[in-house]
Coordinates of C-alpha atoms and ligand atoms in Angstrom, one line a residue:
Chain A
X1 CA 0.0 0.0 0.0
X2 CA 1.0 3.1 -0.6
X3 CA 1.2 5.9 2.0
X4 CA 3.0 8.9 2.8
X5 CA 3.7 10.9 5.9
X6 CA 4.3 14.4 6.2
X7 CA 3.8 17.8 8.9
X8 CA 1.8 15.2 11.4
X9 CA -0.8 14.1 8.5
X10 CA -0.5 10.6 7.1
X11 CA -2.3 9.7 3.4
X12 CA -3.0 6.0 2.8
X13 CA -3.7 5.6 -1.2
X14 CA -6.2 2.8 -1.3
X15 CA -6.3 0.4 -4.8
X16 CA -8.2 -2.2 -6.6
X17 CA -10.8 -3.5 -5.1
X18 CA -12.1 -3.6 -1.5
X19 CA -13.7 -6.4 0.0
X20 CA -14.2 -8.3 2.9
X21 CA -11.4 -10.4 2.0
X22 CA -8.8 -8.0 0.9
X23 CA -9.8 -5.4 3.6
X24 CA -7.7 -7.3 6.6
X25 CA -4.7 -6.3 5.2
X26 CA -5.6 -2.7 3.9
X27 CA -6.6 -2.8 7.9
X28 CA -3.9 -4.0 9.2
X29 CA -0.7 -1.9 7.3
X30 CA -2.6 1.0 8.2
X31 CA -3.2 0.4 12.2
X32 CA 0.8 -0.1 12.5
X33 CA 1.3 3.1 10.4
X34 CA -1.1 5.0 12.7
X35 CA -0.2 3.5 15.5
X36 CA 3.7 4.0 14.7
X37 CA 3.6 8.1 13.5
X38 CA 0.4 8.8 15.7
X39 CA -0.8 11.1 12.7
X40 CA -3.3 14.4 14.0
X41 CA -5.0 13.6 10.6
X42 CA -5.6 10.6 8.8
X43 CA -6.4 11.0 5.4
X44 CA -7.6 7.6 3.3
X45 CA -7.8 8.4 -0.5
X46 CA -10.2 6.0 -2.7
X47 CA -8.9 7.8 -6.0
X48 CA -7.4 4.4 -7.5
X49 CA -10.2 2.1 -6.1
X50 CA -12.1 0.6 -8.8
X51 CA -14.8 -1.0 -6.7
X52 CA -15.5 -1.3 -3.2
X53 CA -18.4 -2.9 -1.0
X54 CA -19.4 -2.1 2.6
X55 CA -16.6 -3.7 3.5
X56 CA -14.8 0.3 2.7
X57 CA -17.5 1.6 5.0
X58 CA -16.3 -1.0 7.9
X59 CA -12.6 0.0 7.1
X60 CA -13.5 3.7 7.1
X61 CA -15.7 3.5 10.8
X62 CA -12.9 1.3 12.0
X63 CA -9.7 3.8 10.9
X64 CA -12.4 6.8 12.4
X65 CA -12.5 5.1 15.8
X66 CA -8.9 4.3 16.4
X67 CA -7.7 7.7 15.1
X68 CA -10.2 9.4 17.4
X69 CA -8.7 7.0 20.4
X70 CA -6.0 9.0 19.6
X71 CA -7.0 12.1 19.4
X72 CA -7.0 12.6 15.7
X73 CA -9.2 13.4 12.6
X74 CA -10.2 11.4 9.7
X75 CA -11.1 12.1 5.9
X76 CA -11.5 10.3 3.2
X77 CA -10.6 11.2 -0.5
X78 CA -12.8 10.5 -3.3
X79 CA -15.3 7.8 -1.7
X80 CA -16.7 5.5 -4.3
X81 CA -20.2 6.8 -5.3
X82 CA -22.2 3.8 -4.2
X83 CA -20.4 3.8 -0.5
X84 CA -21.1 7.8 -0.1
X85 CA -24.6 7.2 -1.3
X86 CA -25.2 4.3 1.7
X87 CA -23.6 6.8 4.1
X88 CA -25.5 9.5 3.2
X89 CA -28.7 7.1 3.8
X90 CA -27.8 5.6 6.9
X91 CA -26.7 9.2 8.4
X92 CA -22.9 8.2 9.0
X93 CA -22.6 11.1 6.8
X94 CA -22.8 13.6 9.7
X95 CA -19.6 12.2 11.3
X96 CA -17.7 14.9 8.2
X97 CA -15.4 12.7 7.3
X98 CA -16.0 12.6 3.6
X99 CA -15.0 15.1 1.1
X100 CA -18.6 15.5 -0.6
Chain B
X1 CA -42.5 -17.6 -16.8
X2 CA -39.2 -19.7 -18.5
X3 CA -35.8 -18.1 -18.1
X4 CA -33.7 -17.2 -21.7
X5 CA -30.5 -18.1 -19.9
X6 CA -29.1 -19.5 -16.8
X7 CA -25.7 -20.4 -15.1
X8 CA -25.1 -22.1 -11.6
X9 CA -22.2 -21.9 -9.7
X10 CA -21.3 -23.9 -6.3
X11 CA -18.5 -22.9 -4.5
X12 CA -16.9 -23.3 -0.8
X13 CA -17.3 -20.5 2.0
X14 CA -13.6 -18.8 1.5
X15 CA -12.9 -15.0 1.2
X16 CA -11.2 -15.4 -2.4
X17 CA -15.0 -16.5 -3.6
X18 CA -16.4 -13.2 -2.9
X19 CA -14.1 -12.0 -6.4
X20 CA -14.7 -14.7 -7.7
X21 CA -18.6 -14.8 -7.6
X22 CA -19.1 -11.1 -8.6
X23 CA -16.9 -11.4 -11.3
X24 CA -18.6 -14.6 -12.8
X25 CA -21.5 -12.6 -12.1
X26 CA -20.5 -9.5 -14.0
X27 CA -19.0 -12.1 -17.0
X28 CA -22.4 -14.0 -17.4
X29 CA -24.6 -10.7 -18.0
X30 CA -22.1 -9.1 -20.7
X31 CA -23.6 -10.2 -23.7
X32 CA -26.6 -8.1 -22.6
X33 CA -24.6 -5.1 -23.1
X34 CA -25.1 -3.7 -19.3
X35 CA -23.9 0.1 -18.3
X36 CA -20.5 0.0 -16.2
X37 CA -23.1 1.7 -13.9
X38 CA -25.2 -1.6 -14.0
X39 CA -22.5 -3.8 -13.3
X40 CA -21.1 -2.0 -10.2
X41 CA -24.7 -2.4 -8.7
X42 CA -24.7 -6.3 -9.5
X43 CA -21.5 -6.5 -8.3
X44 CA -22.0 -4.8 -5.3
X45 CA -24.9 -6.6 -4.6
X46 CA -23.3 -9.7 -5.2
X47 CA -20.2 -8.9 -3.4
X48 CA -22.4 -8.1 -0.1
X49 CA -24.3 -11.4 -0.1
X50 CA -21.6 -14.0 -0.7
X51 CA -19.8 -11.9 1.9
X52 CA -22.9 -12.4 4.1
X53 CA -22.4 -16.3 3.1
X54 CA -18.5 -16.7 4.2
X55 CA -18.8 -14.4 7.6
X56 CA -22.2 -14.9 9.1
X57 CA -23.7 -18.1 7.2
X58 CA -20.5 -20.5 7.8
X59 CA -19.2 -18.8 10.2
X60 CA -16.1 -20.3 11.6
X61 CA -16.5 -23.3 9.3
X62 CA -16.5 -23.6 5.5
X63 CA -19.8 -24.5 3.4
X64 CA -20.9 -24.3 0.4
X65 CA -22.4 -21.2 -1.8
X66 CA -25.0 -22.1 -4.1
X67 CA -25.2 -19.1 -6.8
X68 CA -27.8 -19.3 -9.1
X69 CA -28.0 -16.5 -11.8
X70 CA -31.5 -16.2 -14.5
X71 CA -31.9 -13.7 -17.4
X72 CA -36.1 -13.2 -18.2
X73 CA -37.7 -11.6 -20.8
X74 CA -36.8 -7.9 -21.2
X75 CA -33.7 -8.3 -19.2
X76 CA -34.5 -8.9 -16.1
X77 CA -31.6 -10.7 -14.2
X78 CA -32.9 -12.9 -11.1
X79 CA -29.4 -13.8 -8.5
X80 CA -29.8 -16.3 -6.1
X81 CA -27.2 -16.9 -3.4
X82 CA -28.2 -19.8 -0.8
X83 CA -26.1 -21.3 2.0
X84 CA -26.9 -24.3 4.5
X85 CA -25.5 -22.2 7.1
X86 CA -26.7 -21.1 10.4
X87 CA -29.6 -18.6 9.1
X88 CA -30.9 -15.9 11.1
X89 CA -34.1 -15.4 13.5
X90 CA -35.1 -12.1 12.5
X91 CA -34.9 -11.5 9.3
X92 CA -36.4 -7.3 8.9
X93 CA -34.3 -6.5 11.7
X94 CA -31.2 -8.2 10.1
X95 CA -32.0 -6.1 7.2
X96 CA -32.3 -2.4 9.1
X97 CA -29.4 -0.3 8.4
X98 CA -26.6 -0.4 10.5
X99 CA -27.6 -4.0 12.4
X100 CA -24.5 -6.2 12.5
X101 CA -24.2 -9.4 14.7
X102 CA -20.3 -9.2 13.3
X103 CA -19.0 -5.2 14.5
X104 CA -15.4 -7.0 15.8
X105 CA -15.3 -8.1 12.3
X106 CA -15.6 -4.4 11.0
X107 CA -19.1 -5.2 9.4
X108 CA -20.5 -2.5 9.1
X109 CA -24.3 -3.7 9.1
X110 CA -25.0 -1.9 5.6
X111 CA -24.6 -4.7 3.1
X112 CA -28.7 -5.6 3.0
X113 CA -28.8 -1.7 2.5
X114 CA -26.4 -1.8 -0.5
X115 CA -28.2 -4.7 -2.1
X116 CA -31.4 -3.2 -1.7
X117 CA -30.0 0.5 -2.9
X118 CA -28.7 -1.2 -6.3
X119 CA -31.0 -3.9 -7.2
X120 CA -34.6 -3.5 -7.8
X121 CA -35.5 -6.4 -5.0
X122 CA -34.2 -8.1 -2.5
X123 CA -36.0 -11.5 -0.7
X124 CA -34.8 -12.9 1.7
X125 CA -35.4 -16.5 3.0
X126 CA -34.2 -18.3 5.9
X127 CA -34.4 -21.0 8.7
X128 CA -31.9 -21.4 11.7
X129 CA -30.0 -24.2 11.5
X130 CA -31.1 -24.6 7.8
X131 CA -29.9 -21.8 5.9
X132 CA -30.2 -18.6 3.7
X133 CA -31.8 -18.0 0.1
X134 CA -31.4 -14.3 -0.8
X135 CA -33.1 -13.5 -4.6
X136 CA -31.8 -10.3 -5.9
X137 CA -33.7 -8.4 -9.0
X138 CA -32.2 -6.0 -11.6
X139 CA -33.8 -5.2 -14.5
X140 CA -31.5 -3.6 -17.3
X141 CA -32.5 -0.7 -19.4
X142 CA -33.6 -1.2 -22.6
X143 CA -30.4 -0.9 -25.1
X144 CA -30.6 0.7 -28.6
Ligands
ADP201 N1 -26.5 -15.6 5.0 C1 -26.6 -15.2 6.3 N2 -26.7 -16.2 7.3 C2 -26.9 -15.8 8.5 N3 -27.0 -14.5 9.0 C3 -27.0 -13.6 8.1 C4 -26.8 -13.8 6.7 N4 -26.8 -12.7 6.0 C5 -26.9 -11.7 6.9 N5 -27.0 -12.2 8.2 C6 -27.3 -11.4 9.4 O1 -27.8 -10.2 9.0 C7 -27.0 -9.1 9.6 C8 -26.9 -7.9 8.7 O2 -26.3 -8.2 7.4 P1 -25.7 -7.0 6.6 O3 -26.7 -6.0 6.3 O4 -25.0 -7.6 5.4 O5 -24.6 -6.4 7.6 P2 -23.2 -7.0 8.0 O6 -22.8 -8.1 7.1 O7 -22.2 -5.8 7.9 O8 -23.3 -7.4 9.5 C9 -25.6 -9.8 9.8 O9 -24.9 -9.2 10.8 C10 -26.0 -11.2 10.2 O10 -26.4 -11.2 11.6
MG202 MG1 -22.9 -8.1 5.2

């Protein structure tokens, strides 16, 4: 995965496609990297994600709760239409952390 | 009513099916010239009930998926994803947004909300002990 740290704010670039079984590992590079650089701002960038299931909305709640542990914010870049659309429904969309 | 076309697929309970299946999916329905837009809500919809099948269904064991795919008249595409897994007791609250029985697995409790955003119907059927049938519906639009 590529990521890239900078002035306290780290940016995960997320690719391919995101499901239940390829979101472990997205998971777990990105918990060490938080948990390693303790970031104030976490941002996850869908740009290069060609599809995604809930399985993004899981990895997004789950990335928003341990960076709030910590103190920190969360967005996310470019959310996949059909994930902001759910949020939107389901009213995660007033926790702010997408970009639309 | 008699089905045009129709493909079956059986397959065991592991994550790498989830791909699998909503690509096989997305492969069957091509010759009826679907929209990219189309195909992302099959395969979303897909995606979310095999996933359903491997983490709640067979949970902590391996089954099998039984995917069942029809193409009617006027292209209408019938899905149908069963397990013999565990099955579920209450099957409209299962189905409220949000509702997981799985939040240490990151399940977000959104995936009936996703199949039912993209398809045109979802039913659900299901016994405990006995298993799952979910029947999704998409009707594509007319091509010219
Ligand atoms: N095939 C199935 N077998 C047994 N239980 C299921 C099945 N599909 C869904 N469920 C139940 O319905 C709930 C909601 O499913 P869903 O909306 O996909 O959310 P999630 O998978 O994120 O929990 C699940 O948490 C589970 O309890
Ligand atoms: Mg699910």
């Amino acid at each position: 995965m590529k990521y890239d740290f900078k002035n306290n704010v780290l940016t995960v670039y997320l690719s391919g496609e995101i499901d239940h079984h390829g979101a472990r590992k997205i998971r777990e590079e990105t918990d060490s990297l938080i948990q390693q650089n303790k970031p104030v701002l976490l941002n996850m960038d869908f740009s290069d994600v060609g599809f995604s299931d809930s399985s993004g909305i899981g990895l997004i709640m789950g990335r928003y709760r341990l960076m709030s542990l910590y103190g920190g914010k969360t967005k996310v870049i470019n959310i996949p239409e059909r994930l902001r659309y759910v949020m939107n429904l389901s009213g995660l969309s007033s926790l702010h952390i997408t970009d639309k | 009513m008699n089905s045009q076309n129709e493909m079956s697929l059986t397959f065991e309970s592991r994550s790498s099916g989830e791909s699998f299946a909503r690509s096989a999916v997305a492969s069957f329905i091509t010759y009826l010239d679907p929209t990219v837009s189309e195909i992302n809500d099959i395969k979303t919809a897909v995606s979310e009930a095999v996933t359903n099948c491997v983490v709640h269904a067979y949970r902590d064991t391996i089954g099998k998926i039984y995917l069942n795919v029809k193409i009617f008249d006027q292209n209408m595409v019938e899905i149908k994803i069963r397990d013999k897994g565990c099955g579920m007791e209450n099957i409209k609250q299962a189905m409220e947004p949000l509702y997981t029985t799985a939040p240490e697995d990151e399940r977000s409790g959104l995936g009936f909300t996703l199949m039912q955003s993209f398809t045109d119907s979802v039913k659900v059927r299901s016994k405990i002990g006995k298993g799952t049938t979910v029947i999704l519906k998409k009707r594509l639009s007319p091509r010219v």
